[in-house]
mmCIF file of C-alpha atoms in Angstrom:
data_model
loop_
_atom_site.group_PDB
_atom_site.id
_atom_site.type_symbol
_atom_site.label_atom_id
_atom_site.label_comp_id
_atom_site.label_asym_id
_atom_site.label_seq_id
_atom_site.Cartn_x
_atom_site.Cartn_y
_atom_site.Cartn_z
ATOM 1 C CA MET A 1 1.572 13.324 38.969
ATOM 2 C CA LYS A 2 0.464 15.346 35.867
ATOM 3 C CA ILE A 3 1.159 13.880 32.378
ATOM 4 C CA LEU A 4 1.253 15.739 28.998
ATOM 5 C CA HIS A 5 0.748 13.716 25.890
ATOM 6 C CA VAL A 6 2.334 15.525 22.855
ATOM 7 C CA ILE A 7 1.193 14.492 19.323
ATOM 8 C CA PRO A 8 1.263 16.340 16.011
ATOM 9 C CA SER A 9 -2.413 15.661 15.182
ATOM 10 C CA ILE A 10 -5.474 13.925 16.324
ATOM 11 C CA SER A 11 -7.392 14.036 13.169
ATOM 12 C CA PRO A 12 -9.809 11.221 12.899
ATOM 13 C CA SER A 13 -8.413 10.429 9.322
ATOM 14 C CA LEU A 14 -5.209 9.294 10.963
ATOM 15 C CA GLY A 15 -6.876 6.221 12.410
ATOM 16 C CA GLY A 16 -4.555 4.287 14.846
ATOM 17 C CA PRO A 17 -2.407 7.038 16.394
ATOM 18 C CA THR A 18 -5.466 9.259 17.162
ATOM 19 C CA THR A 19 -7.419 6.137 18.639
ATOM 20 C CA VAL A 20 -4.436 5.179 20.730
ATOM 21 C CA VAL A 21 -3.778 8.677 22.314
ATOM 22 C CA LEU A 22 -7.465 9.329 23.121
ATOM 23 C CA ASN A 23 -8.216 5.791 24.500
ATOM 24 C CA LEU A 24 -4.934 5.909 26.481
ATOM 25 C CA VAL A 25 -5.591 9.324 28.144
ATOM 26 C CA LYS A 26 -9.100 8.084 28.939
ATOM 27 C CA ALA A 27 -7.638 4.991 30.626
ATOM 28 C CA LEU A 28 -5.081 7.118 32.553
ATOM 29 C CA LEU A 29 -7.929 9.556 33.774
ATOM 30 C CA ASP A 30 -10.043 6.552 34.903
ATOM 31 C CA ASN A 31 -7.111 5.454 36.908
ATOM 32 C CA GLY A 32 -6.960 8.743 38.668
ATOM 33 C CA ILE A 33 -3.897 10.233 36.805
ATOM 34 C CA GLU A 34 -4.150 13.810 35.771
ATOM 35 C CA THR A 35 -3.537 13.737 32.016
ATOM 36 C CA GLU A 36 -3.703 16.167 29.153
ATOM 37 C CA ILE A 37 -2.997 16.261 25.376
ATOM 38 C CA VAL A 38 -1.458 19.050 23.429
ATOM 39 C CA THR A 39 -1.718 18.986 19.695
ATOM 40 C CA THR A 40 -2.494 21.032 16.526
ATOM 41 C CA ASN A 41 -5.791 21.566 14.731
ATOM 42 C CA HIS A 42 -4.354 19.699 11.714
ATOM 43 C CA ASN A 43 -6.986 17.717 9.900
ATOM 44 C CA GLY A 44 -5.625 17.189 6.350
ATOM 45 C CA SER A 45 -6.696 19.763 3.923
ATOM 46 C CA LYS A 46 -8.951 21.509 6.214
ATOM 47 C CA PRO A 47 -8.251 22.299 10.062
ATOM 48 C CA LEU A 48 -10.348 20.913 12.753
ATOM 49 C CA ASP A 49 -13.091 23.245 13.871
ATOM 50 C CA VAL A 50 -12.079 23.556 17.441
ATOM 51 C CA PRO A 51 -11.196 26.438 19.946
ATOM 52 C CA LEU A 52 -7.535 27.208 20.020
ATOM 53 C CA TYR A 53 -5.129 28.195 22.890
ATOM 54 C CA GLN A 54 -7.540 26.914 25.520
ATOM 55 C CA LYS A 55 -8.088 23.476 27.200
ATOM 56 C CA ILE A 56 -11.285 21.893 26.030
ATOM 57 C CA GLU A 57 -13.014 18.525 26.375
ATOM 58 C CA TYR A 58 -12.582 16.693 23.117
ATOM 59 C CA GLN A 59 -14.060 13.280 22.766
ATOM 60 C CA GLY A 60 -14.079 12.890 26.548
ATOM 61 C CA VAL A 61 -10.364 14.092 27.293
ATOM 62 C CA PRO A 62 -8.691 17.446 28.051
ATOM 63 C CA VAL A 63 -7.008 18.750 24.963
ATOM 64 C CA TRP A 64 -5.080 21.850 24.118
ATOM 65 C CA PHE A 65 -5.350 22.743 20.281
ATOM 66 C CA LEU A 66 -2.865 25.069 18.766
ATOM 67 C CA PRO A 67 -2.679 26.311 15.065
ATOM 68 C CA TYR A 68 -0.224 24.797 12.638
ATOM 69 C CA PHE A 69 1.436 26.014 9.476
ATOM 70 C CA SER A 70 1.688 23.538 6.668
ATOM 71 C CA PRO A 71 4.946 23.844 4.621
ATOM 72 C CA PRO A 72 5.844 21.434 1.693
ATOM 73 C CA MET A 73 6.583 18.648 4.034
ATOM 74 C CA LYS A 74 2.956 18.287 5.106
ATOM 75 C CA GLU A 75 3.559 15.451 7.611
ATOM 76 C CA PHE A 76 5.984 17.506 9.588
ATOM 77 C CA ILE A 77 3.016 19.746 10.792
ATOM 78 C CA PHE A 78 4.972 22.846 11.626
ATOM 79 C CA SER A 79 3.618 24.951 14.624
ATOM 80 C CA PRO A 80 5.370 27.912 15.901
ATOM 81 C CA ALA A 81 2.487 28.221 18.479
ATOM 82 C CA MET A 82 3.415 24.780 19.803
ATOM 83 C CA THR A 83 6.941 26.056 20.607
ATOM 84 C CA LYS A 84 5.716 29.084 22.506
ATOM 85 C CA TRP A 85 3.072 27.133 24.400
ATOM 86 C CA LEU A 86 5.535 24.485 25.485
ATOM 87 C CA TRP A 87 8.053 27.058 26.803
ATOM 88 C CA GLN A 88 5.305 28.734 28.895
ATOM 89 C CA ASN A 89 3.570 25.617 30.190
ATOM 90 C CA ILE A 90 5.983 22.706 30.205
ATOM 91 C CA ASN A 91 6.836 23.228 33.949
ATOM 92 C CA ASN A 92 3.120 22.633 34.819
ATOM 93 C CA TYR A 93 3.735 18.896 33.980
ATOM 94 C CA ASP A 94 5.858 16.153 35.677
ATOM 95 C CA ILE A 95 6.576 14.115 32.527
ATOM 96 C CA LEU A 96 5.803 14.223 28.841
ATOM 97 C CA ASP A 97 4.760 11.272 26.623
ATOM 98 C CA ASN A 98 5.757 12.222 23.054
ATOM 99 C CA HIS A 99 4.082 10.425 20.187
ATOM 100 C CA TYR A 100 5.769 9.896 16.716
ATOM 101 C CA LEU A 101 9.062 10.793 15.206
ATOM 102 C CA PHE A 102 10.256 13.098 12.265
ATOM 103 C CA SER A 103 7.573 15.543 13.266
ATOM 104 C CA TYR A 104 7.780 19.079 14.609
ATOM 105 C CA ALA A 105 5.512 18.744 17.789
ATOM 106 C CA PRO A 106 7.242 15.799 19.502
ATOM 107 C CA SER A 107 10.656 16.824 18.446
ATOM 108 C CA THR A 108 10.352 20.397 19.882
ATOM 109 C CA ALA A 109 8.689 18.903 22.984
ATOM 110 C CA ALA A 110 11.733 16.622 23.589
ATOM 111 C CA ALA A 111 14.257 19.502 23.257
ATOM 112 C CA ILE A 112 12.282 21.869 25.401
ATOM 113 C CA ALA A 113 11.745 19.191 28.029
ATOM 114 C CA LYS A 114 15.588 18.500 28.145
ATOM 115 C CA TRP A 115 16.230 22.294 28.536
ATOM 116 C CA HIS A 116 13.813 22.438 31.453
ATOM 117 C CA ASN A 117 14.880 19.020 32.981
ATOM 118 C CA ILE A 118 11.408 17.526 32.507
ATOM 119 C CA PRO A 119 11.711 13.774 31.795
ATOM 120 C CA TYR A 120 9.943 12.542 28.613
ATOM 121 C CA THR A 121 9.276 9.226 26.946
ATOM 122 C CA ILE A 122 8.970 8.614 23.133
ATOM 123 C CA ARG A 123 6.686 6.318 21.098
ATOM 124 C CA THR A 124 8.348 5.579 17.800
ATOM 125 C CA GLN A 125 5.063 4.079 16.378
ATOM 126 C CA GLY A 126 6.749 2.076 13.720
ATOM 127 C CA GLN A 127 8.845 4.855 12.287
ATOM 128 C CA LEU A 128 12.124 2.966 12.788
ATOM 129 C CA THR A 129 11.343 -0.141 10.671
ATOM 130 C CA SER A 130 13.542 -0.699 7.663
ATOM 131 C CA TRP A 131 10.750 0.137 5.249
ATOM 132 C CA ALA A 132 9.829 3.389 7.072
ATOM 133 C CA LEU A 133 13.340 4.603 7.090
ATOM 134 C CA THR A 134 13.669 4.296 3.307
ATOM 135 C CA GLN A 135 10.795 6.708 2.791
ATOM 136 C CA SER A 136 12.174 10.243 2.315
ATOM 137 C CA LYS A 137 15.500 8.498 3.315
ATOM 138 C CA LEU A 138 17.865 11.560 2.913
ATOM 139 C CA LYS A 139 15.528 13.880 4.718
ATOM 140 C CA LYS A 140 15.236 11.432 7.654
ATOM 141 C CA GLN A 141 19.002 10.858 7.828
ATOM 142 C CA ILE A 142 19.675 14.549 8.023
ATOM 143 C CA TYR A 143 16.821 15.013 10.585
ATOM 144 C CA SER A 144 18.173 12.091 12.608
ATOM 145 C CA MET A 145 21.696 13.520 12.680
ATOM 146 C CA LEU A 146 20.533 16.895 13.769
ATOM 147 C CA VAL A 147 17.583 16.183 15.999
ATOM 148 C CA GLU A 148 16.067 12.780 16.496
ATOM 149 C CA ARG A 149 18.887 10.536 17.612
ATOM 150 C CA ARG A 150 19.724 13.008 20.372
ATOM 151 C CA ASN A 151 16.122 13.199 21.448
ATOM 152 C CA LEU A 152 15.812 9.447 21.517
ATOM 153 C CA ASN A 153 18.927 8.728 23.447
ATOM 154 C CA ASN A 154 18.043 11.562 25.953
ATOM 155 C CA ALA A 155 14.580 10.122 26.612
ATOM 156 C CA ALA A 156 13.817 8.591 30.088
ATOM 157 C CA ALA A 157 12.344 5.602 28.149
ATOM 158 C CA ILE A 158 11.249 4.509 24.733
ATOM 159 C CA HIS A 159 7.820 2.958 24.711
ATOM 160 C CA CYS A 160 7.671 -0.028 22.337
ATOM 161 C CA THR A 161 4.521 -1.991 21.731
ATOM 162 C CA THR A 162 5.950 -5.067 20.163
ATOM 163 C CA GLU A 163 9.218 -7.095 20.317
ATOM 164 C CA ALA A 164 10.048 -6.279 16.805
ATOM 165 C CA GLU A 165 9.659 -2.557 17.599
ATOM 166 C CA ALA A 166 12.123 -2.802 20.338
ATOM 167 C CA ILE A 167 14.585 -4.364 18.121
ATOM 168 C CA ASP A 168 14.135 -1.593 15.582
ATOM 169 C CA VAL A 169 14.996 0.858 18.229
ATOM 170 C CA ARG A 170 18.269 -1.006 19.174
ATOM 171 C CA LYS A 171 19.127 -1.450 15.601
ATOM 172 C CA TYR A 172 18.827 2.353 15.180
ATOM 173 C CA GLY A 173 21.670 2.771 17.802
ATOM 174 C CA ILE A 174 19.432 4.013 20.597
ATOM 175 C CA LYS A 175 20.622 3.274 24.105
ATOM 176 C CA ALA A 176 17.777 4.732 26.218
ATOM 177 C CA PRO A 177 15.786 2.279 28.323
ATOM 178 C CA ILE A 178 12.922 0.426 26.551
ATOM 179 C CA ILE A 179 9.614 -0.221 28.029
ATOM 180 C CA LYS A 180 7.507 -2.802 26.110
ATOM 181 C CA LEU A 181 3.775 -2.505 26.706
ATOM 182 C CA PRO A 182 1.118 -3.341 24.144
ATOM 183 C CA LEU A 183 -1.741 -0.992 23.148
ATOM 184 C CA GLY A 184 -5.367 -1.480 24.085
ATOM 185 C CA VAL A 185 -8.635 -1.953 22.292
ATOM 186 C CA GLU A 186 -12.064 -0.781 23.434
ATOM 187 C CA GLN A 187 -14.562 -3.340 24.220
ATOM 188 C CA ILE A 188 -17.630 -3.190 21.960
ATOM 189 C CA ALA A 189 -21.134 -4.293 22.653
ATOM 190 C CA VAL A 190 -22.032 -7.495 20.834
ATOM 191 C CA ASN A 191 -24.529 -6.949 18.095
ATOM 192 C CA PRO A 192 -26.101 -10.297 17.190
ATOM 193 C CA GLN A 193 -27.754 -8.770 14.057
ATOM 194 C CA ALA A 194 -24.390 -7.456 12.725
ATOM 195 C CA LYS A 195 -23.901 -9.950 9.969
ATOM 196 C CA LEU A 196 -27.411 -9.582 8.662
ATOM 197 C CA ARG A 197 -27.189 -5.803 8.858
ATOM 198 C CA LEU A 198 -23.826 -5.614 7.154
ATOM 199 C CA HIS A 199 -24.894 -7.901 4.209
ATOM 200 C CA SER A 200 -28.042 -5.801 3.704
ATOM 201 C CA LEU A 201 -26.256 -2.475 3.949
ATOM 202 C CA TYR A 202 -23.803 -3.346 1.124
ATOM 203 C CA ASN A 203 -26.339 -5.642 -0.803
ATOM 204 C CA ILE A 204 -24.255 -8.730 -0.301
ATOM 205 C CA SER A 205 -25.817 -12.209 -0.523
ATOM 206 C CA PRO A 206 -26.344 -13.767 3.047
ATOM 207 C CA THR A 207 -24.329 -16.806 1.865
ATOM 208 C CA THR A 208 -21.385 -14.775 0.731
ATOM 209 C CA LEU A 209 -18.418 -14.570 3.086
ATOM 210 C CA ILE A 210 -17.140 -11.048 3.848
ATOM 211 C CA ILE A 211 -13.465 -10.317 3.823
ATOM 212 C CA LEU A 212 -12.440 -7.112 5.650
ATOM 213 C CA PHE A 213 -9.485 -4.729 4.914
ATOM 214 C CA LEU A 214 -9.446 -1.919 7.462
ATOM 215 C CA SER A 215 -6.707 0.475 7.213
ATOM 216 C CA ARG A 216 -5.496 3.669 5.620
ATOM 217 C CA LEU A 217 -5.138 3.085 1.827
ATOM 218 C CA ARG A 218 -1.356 3.377 1.328
ATOM 219 C CA HIS A 219 1.061 1.257 -0.574
ATOM 220 C CA ASN A 220 2.784 -0.115 2.385
ATOM 221 C CA LYS A 221 -0.468 -1.626 3.616
ATOM 222 C CA SER A 222 -0.674 -3.596 0.229
ATOM 223 C CA PRO A 223 -4.226 -3.650 -0.456
ATOM 224 C CA ASP A 224 -3.264 -4.258 -4.097
ATOM 225 C CA MET A 225 -1.560 -7.585 -3.023
ATOM 226 C CA LEU A 226 -4.903 -8.469 -1.452
ATOM 227 C CA ILE A 227 -6.846 -7.724 -4.501
ATOM 228 C CA LYS A 228 -4.324 -9.704 -6.809
ATOM 229 C CA ALA A 229 -4.643 -12.647 -4.363
ATOM 230 C CA LEU A 230 -8.460 -12.690 -4.442
ATOM 231 C CA SER A 231 -8.265 -12.665 -8.236
ATOM 232 C CA LEU A 232 -6.638 -15.972 -8.124
ATOM 233 C CA ILE A 233 -9.408 -17.640 -5.965
ATOM 234 C CA ASN A 234 -11.774 -19.991 -7.811
ATOM 235 C CA THR A 235 -15.114 -18.142 -7.295
ATOM 236 C CA ASN A 236 -17.081 -21.116 -8.443
ATOM 237 C CA CYS A 237 -15.972 -22.836 -5.360
ATOM 238 C CA LEU A 238 -15.465 -20.044 -2.915
ATOM 239 C CA ASP A 239 -17.914 -17.117 -2.689
ATOM 240 C CA PHE A 240 -16.601 -13.923 -1.200
ATOM 241 C CA HIS A 241 -16.955 -10.160 -1.065
ATOM 242 C CA LEU A 242 -13.998 -7.804 -0.098
ATOM 243 C CA LEU A 243 -14.853 -4.675 1.950
ATOM 244 C CA ILE A 244 -12.242 -2.065 1.793
ATOM 245 C CA ALA A 245 -12.606 0.219 4.647
ATOM 246 C CA GLY A 246 -10.305 3.364 4.913
ATOM 247 C CA ASP A 247 -9.317 6.513 2.999
ATOM 248 C CA GLY A 248 -6.210 7.661 1.291
ATOM 249 C CA GLU A 249 -4.610 9.601 -1.454
ATOM 250 C CA LEU A 250 -7.055 9.872 -4.435
ATOM 251 C CA ASP A 251 -4.460 8.798 -6.955
ATOM 252 C CA TYR A 252 -3.720 5.604 -5.087
ATOM 253 C CA ILE A 253 -7.490 4.812 -4.611
ATOM 254 C CA ASP A 254 -7.970 5.260 -8.390
ATOM 255 C CA TYR A 255 -5.038 2.869 -8.971
ATOM 256 C CA LEU A 256 -6.831 0.244 -6.850
ATOM 257 C CA LYS A 257 -10.221 0.700 -8.632
ATOM 258 C CA GLN A 258 -8.402 0.234 -11.924
ATOM 259 C CA LEU A 259 -6.706 -2.821 -10.648
ATOM 260 C CA ILE A 260 -10.030 -4.298 -9.499
ATOM 261 C CA LYS A 261 -11.607 -3.522 -12.827
ATOM 262 C CA SER A 262 -8.775 -5.088 -14.806
ATOM 263 C CA LEU A 263 -9.059 -8.318 -12.661
ATOM 264 C CA ASN A 264 -12.852 -8.464 -13.211
ATOM 265 C CA LEU A 265 -13.520 -8.081 -9.483
ATOM 266 C CA ASN A 266 -15.881 -5.161 -9.622
ATOM 267 C CA ASN A 267 -18.771 -7.238 -8.360
ATOM 268 C CA ARG A 268 -16.711 -8.626 -5.443
ATOM 269 C CA VAL A 269 -15.156 -5.526 -3.994
ATOM 270 C CA THR A 270 -16.821 -2.497 -2.237
ATOM 271 C CA PHE A 271 -15.121 0.649 -1.012
ATOM 272 C CA THR A 272 -16.731 1.809 2.220
ATOM 273 C CA GLY A 273 -14.582 5.037 2.669
ATOM 274 C CA PHE A 274 -13.445 6.068 6.127
ATOM 275 C CA VAL A 275 -15.480 4.492 8.987
ATOM 276 C CA GLN A 276 -15.521 4.982 12.728
ATOM 277 C CA ASN A 277 -17.634 4.466 15.714
ATOM 278 C CA GLU A 278 -20.835 2.357 14.998
ATOM 279 C CA GLN A 279 -20.091 1.891 11.206
ATOM 280 C CA LYS A 280 -16.528 0.379 12.149
ATOM 281 C CA ASN A 281 -18.166 -1.743 14.830
ATOM 282 C CA LEU A 282 -20.569 -3.177 12.403
ATOM 283 C CA LEU A 283 -17.830 -4.075 9.949
ATOM 284 C CA LEU A 284 -15.812 -5.781 12.642
ATOM 285 C CA GLN A 285 -18.611 -7.859 13.927
ATOM 286 C CA GLY A 286 -20.294 -8.520 10.431
ATOM 287 C CA ALA A 287 -17.250 -9.612 8.583
ATOM 288 C CA ASP A 288 -16.068 -13.335 8.462
ATOM 289 C CA MET A 289 -12.285 -12.574 8.412
ATOM 290 C CA PHE A 290 -9.814 -9.730 8.520
ATOM 291 C CA VAL A 291 -6.798 -9.398 6.233
ATOM 292 C CA LEU A 292 -3.872 -7.009 6.544
ATOM 293 C CA PRO A 293 -0.862 -7.769 4.155
ATOM 294 C CA SER A 294 1.197 -4.889 5.257
ATOM 295 C CA VAL A 295 4.930 -4.716 4.507
ATOM 296 C CA SER A 296 5.415 -2.299 7.489
ATOM 297 C CA GLU A 297 3.154 -2.047 10.293
ATOM 298 C CA ASN A 298 3.721 -1.551 13.992
ATOM 299 C CA PHE A 299 1.209 -2.803 16.591
ATOM 300 C CA SER A 300 -1.742 -2.446 14.342
ATOM 301 C CA ILE A 301 -4.758 -1.344 16.212
ATOM 302 C CA ALA A 302 -7.090 -2.405 13.502
ATOM 303 C CA THR A 303 -5.816 -6.013 13.721
ATOM 304 C CA ALA A 304 -6.079 -6.021 17.540
ATOM 305 C CA GLU A 305 -9.611 -4.698 17.120
ATOM 306 C CA ALA A 306 -10.447 -7.538 14.789
ATOM 307 C CA MET A 307 -9.156 -10.083 17.176
ATOM 308 C CA ALA A 308 -11.176 -8.492 19.993
ATOM 309 C CA ALA A 309 -14.319 -8.665 17.866
ATOM 310 C CA GLY A 310 -13.784 -12.464 17.222
ATOM 311 C CA LEU A 311 -12.554 -12.258 13.661
ATOM 312 C CA PRO A 312 -9.870 -14.605 12.495
ATOM 313 C CA VAL A 313 -7.012 -12.590 11.066
ATOM 314 C CA ILE A 314 -4.446 -13.042 8.237
ATOM 315 C CA VAL A 315 -1.365 -10.846 8.298
ATOM 316 C CA THR A 316 2.059 -10.771 6.822
ATOM 317 C CA PRO A 317 5.380 -10.755 8.788
ATOM 318 C CA GLY A 318 5.629 -7.036 8.221
ATOM 319 C CA VAL A 319 2.796 -6.595 10.776
ATOM 320 C CA GLN A 320 4.653 -6.600 13.987
ATOM 321 C CA LEU A 321 1.792 -8.021 15.961
ATOM 322 C CA ALA A 322 2.256 -11.332 13.957
ATOM 323 C CA PRO A 323 4.166 -13.320 16.819
ATOM 324 C CA GLU A 324 1.238 -12.633 19.077
ATOM 325 C CA ILE A 325 -1.301 -13.816 16.489
ATOM 326 C CA ILE A 326 0.790 -16.999 16.326
ATOM 327 C CA ALA A 327 1.045 -17.339 20.135
ATOM 328 C CA ALA A 328 -2.696 -16.941 20.466
ATOM 329 C CA ASN A 329 -3.586 -19.187 17.632
ATOM 330 C CA ALA A 330 -5.731 -16.323 16.383
ATOM 331 C CA GLY A 331 -5.005 -16.455 12.625
ATOM 332 C CA LEU A 332 -2.546 -17.132 9.879
ATOM 333 C CA VAL A 333 0.625 -15.358 8.957
ATOM 334 C CA ALA A 334 1.491 -15.527 5.248
ATOM 335 C CA LYS A 335 4.566 -14.529 3.491
ATOM 336 C CA GLU A 336 4.438 -11.215 1.629
ATOM 337 C CA ASP A 337 3.572 -12.999 -1.554
ATOM 338 C CA VAL A 338 0.399 -13.087 -3.671
ATOM 339 C CA ASN A 339 0.267 -16.903 -3.913
ATOM 340 C CA ALA A 340 0.787 -17.493 -0.263
ATOM 341 C CA LEU A 341 -1.776 -14.905 0.669
ATOM 342 C CA LYS A 342 -4.270 -16.521 -1.721
ATOM 343 C CA LEU A 343 -3.609 -19.818 -0.063
ATOM 344 C CA ALA A 344 -4.240 -18.470 3.482
ATOM 345 C CA ILE A 345 -7.513 -16.636 2.404
ATOM 346 C CA SER A 346 -8.794 -19.748 0.559
ATOM 347 C CA HIS A 347 -8.080 -21.782 3.532
ATOM 348 C CA LEU A 348 -10.089 -19.706 5.914
ATOM 349 C CA LEU A 349 -12.858 -19.396 3.356
ATOM 350 C CA THR A 350 -13.059 -23.165 3.050
ATOM 351 C CA TYR A 351 -13.293 -24.156 6.798
ATOM 352 C CA PRO A 352 -16.014 -22.371 8.881
ATOM 353 C CA LYS A 353 -14.947 -24.411 12.136
ATOM 354 C CA LEU A 354 -11.443 -23.031 11.753
ATOM 355 C CA ARG A 355 -12.703 -19.459 11.330
ATOM 356 C CA GLN A 356 -14.688 -19.828 14.618
ATOM 357 C CA GLU A 357 -11.848 -21.287 16.474
ATOM 358 C CA LEU A 358 -9.285 -18.776 15.412
ATOM 359 C CA GLY A 359 -11.793 -15.932 16.065
ATOM 360 C CA GLN A 360 -12.586 -17.145 19.689
ATOM 361 C CA ASN A 361 -8.851 -17.575 20.473
ATOM 362 C CA GLY A 362 -8.195 -14.037 19.285
ATOM 363 C CA SER A 363 -10.906 -12.606 21.369
ATOM 364 C CA ILE A 364 -9.648 -14.281 24.412
ATOM 365 C CA TRP A 365 -6.254 -13.069 23.777
ATOM 366 C CA ALA A 366 -7.226 -9.565 23.209
ATOM 367 C CA ASN A 367 -9.253 -9.422 26.330
ATOM 368 C CA ASN A 368 -6.452 -10.705 28.412
ATOM 369 C CA HIS A 369 -3.617 -8.651 26.817
ATOM 370 C CA TYR A 370 -5.088 -5.617 25.288
ATOM 371 C CA CYS A 371 -7.078 -4.126 28.192
ATOM 372 C CA TRP A 372 -6.609 -0.319 28.290
ATOM 373 C CA ASN A 373 -7.098 -0.021 32.150
ATOM 374 C CA GLN A 374 -4.309 -2.709 32.795
ATOM 375 C CA ILE A 375 -2.087 -0.917 30.367
ATOM 376 C CA ALA A 376 -2.628 2.455 31.945
ATOM 377 C CA SER A 377 -1.990 0.912 35.321
ATOM 378 C CA ASN A 378 1.347 -0.470 34.152
ATOM 379 C CA LEU A 379 2.366 2.787 32.434
ATOM 380 C CA GLU A 380 1.579 4.675 35.716
ATOM 381 C CA LYS A 381 4.262 2.579 37.452
ATOM 382 C CA VAL A 382 6.700 3.577 34.648
ATOM 383 C CA TYR A 383 5.818 7.242 34.978
ATOM 384 C CA SER A 384 6.165 7.213 38.714
ATOM 385 C CA ALA A 385 9.577 5.401 38.596
ATOM 386 C CA ILE A 386 10.809 8.027 36.021
ATOM 387 C CA ILE A 387 9.544 10.954 37.954
ATOM 388 C CA ASN A 388 10.916 9.668 41.289
ATOM 389 C CA LYS A 389 14.229 8.792 39.543
ATOM 390 C CA SER A 390 14.035 5.282 40.726
ATOM 391 C CA ASP A 391 14.754 2.174 38.864
ATOM 392 C CA PHE A 392 12.242 0.493 36.801
ATOM 393 C CA CYS A 393 12.374 -2.818 35.055
ATOM 394 C CA GLU A 394 13.393 -2.523 31.474
ATOM 395 C CA SER A 395 11.762 -5.036 29.178
ATOM 396 C CA GLU A 396 14.010 -7.680 27.915
ATOM 397 C CA VAL A 397 14.572 -7.467 24.179
ATOM 398 C CA LEU A 398 15.438 -10.447 21.998
ATOM 399 C CA GLN A 399 18.698 -10.095 19.988
ATOM 400 C CA ALA A 400 18.002 -9.011 16.360
ATOM 401 C CA GLN A 401 19.246 -12.277 14.952
ATOM 402 C CA GLU A 402 16.768 -14.353 17.266
ATOM 403 C CA TYR A 403 13.782 -12.331 16.043
ATOM 404 C CA GLU A 404 14.819 -12.616 12.500
ATOM 405 C CA SER A 405 15.184 -16.336 12.888
ATOM 406 C CA ILE A 406 11.557 -16.321 14.070
ATOM 407 C CA ASN A 407 10.367 -14.182 11.334
ATOM 408 C CA ASN A 408 12.026 -16.175 8.639
ATOM 409 C CA ASN A 409 10.184 -19.281 9.799
ATOM 410 C CA TYR A 410 6.608 -17.966 9.523
ATOM 411 C CA LYS A 411 4.404 -20.418 7.732
ATOM 412 C CA ILE A 412 0.748 -21.156 7.157
ATOM 413 C CA ALA A 413 -0.415 -23.995 9.286
ATOM 414 C CA ILE A 414 -3.001 -26.134 7.532
ATOM 415 C CA PRO A 415 -5.042 -27.988 10.300
ATOM 416 C CA ARG A 416 -7.113 -30.891 9.084
ATOM 417 C CA TYR A 417 -10.990 -30.201 9.231
#
């Protein structure tokens, strides 16, 4: 079989989606499945410096880059070249794997695939959460009516990574089959000197505990909630330093910096900027805990990476990986509230034995559940069933009310140590 992954952009700055498609294609190739990516040269304000209209090896995988035209709706990433390329080349592939919603490349790919009778799957990537659908609400409603609902319902399968994502798909009225497979994380070599190096790199006292926020700096990720929660902690009793790793809109970063200043946290917070590869691995191995208080987050690759690296994690229910964190006993799930978040962080800062136990649990869980090769092997079976028009086992999905009942009962467990 020959698989084509369609994604609007694989700019490094996009973080999770880029990491996912590159690592997934690598795993599929390792499993002997012929797989390619088609995307644009989009990279924020400046295009990626890559050859166009030819297949190249990019970060170890075969990629076709096509030019894009950026209209006022910059996240739409309009590309007439993508349309022409797909019409000319789509019959070279047995199945398309479309990444993302409300964007030109996957929407066009689905429509063209339907015309040519090529089956396709769709990854919604958290774009159907209640919060996400309120962003540019009218535009999305119109787009859904004209394009997206039809594309979703005509898909051979919708690939969901969490139970909550599957429920979001059903709530949206989509009847297509659902396949529930998690995403994977790369295994990183253990660096026993990571803590010492990280403290030295950012001039942090060796006795100070490091809290890591690793994500794009956007309001739905709630770094401001984290900052406010930290301002409530008694620093005479608990010594901490927050590393904020990621980039975002300059106006929002300025807001965060002003907030930090107003709360007298300047000496306890450092912005690292965008990190990747060795620098990201150093943060994951050198920190003492990971916190992501997002109001709307799908699988959260960063959280899974933190678990794999042995970090205890603190998230909010808006992170759809939260039930697995509870099942793994790998961290705490706090309500989306400053005081609840402060309590959870203070608790982990206080108990080193608990941090170690949760971190070890998370590492074991990630190694057992987030293995790219196993995920690729399971996905190959789904692809094969779709191509051969045979039945495949659709993942069971909880009823929405059952999941909401679980969601409403999140609480912070306070073990005795």
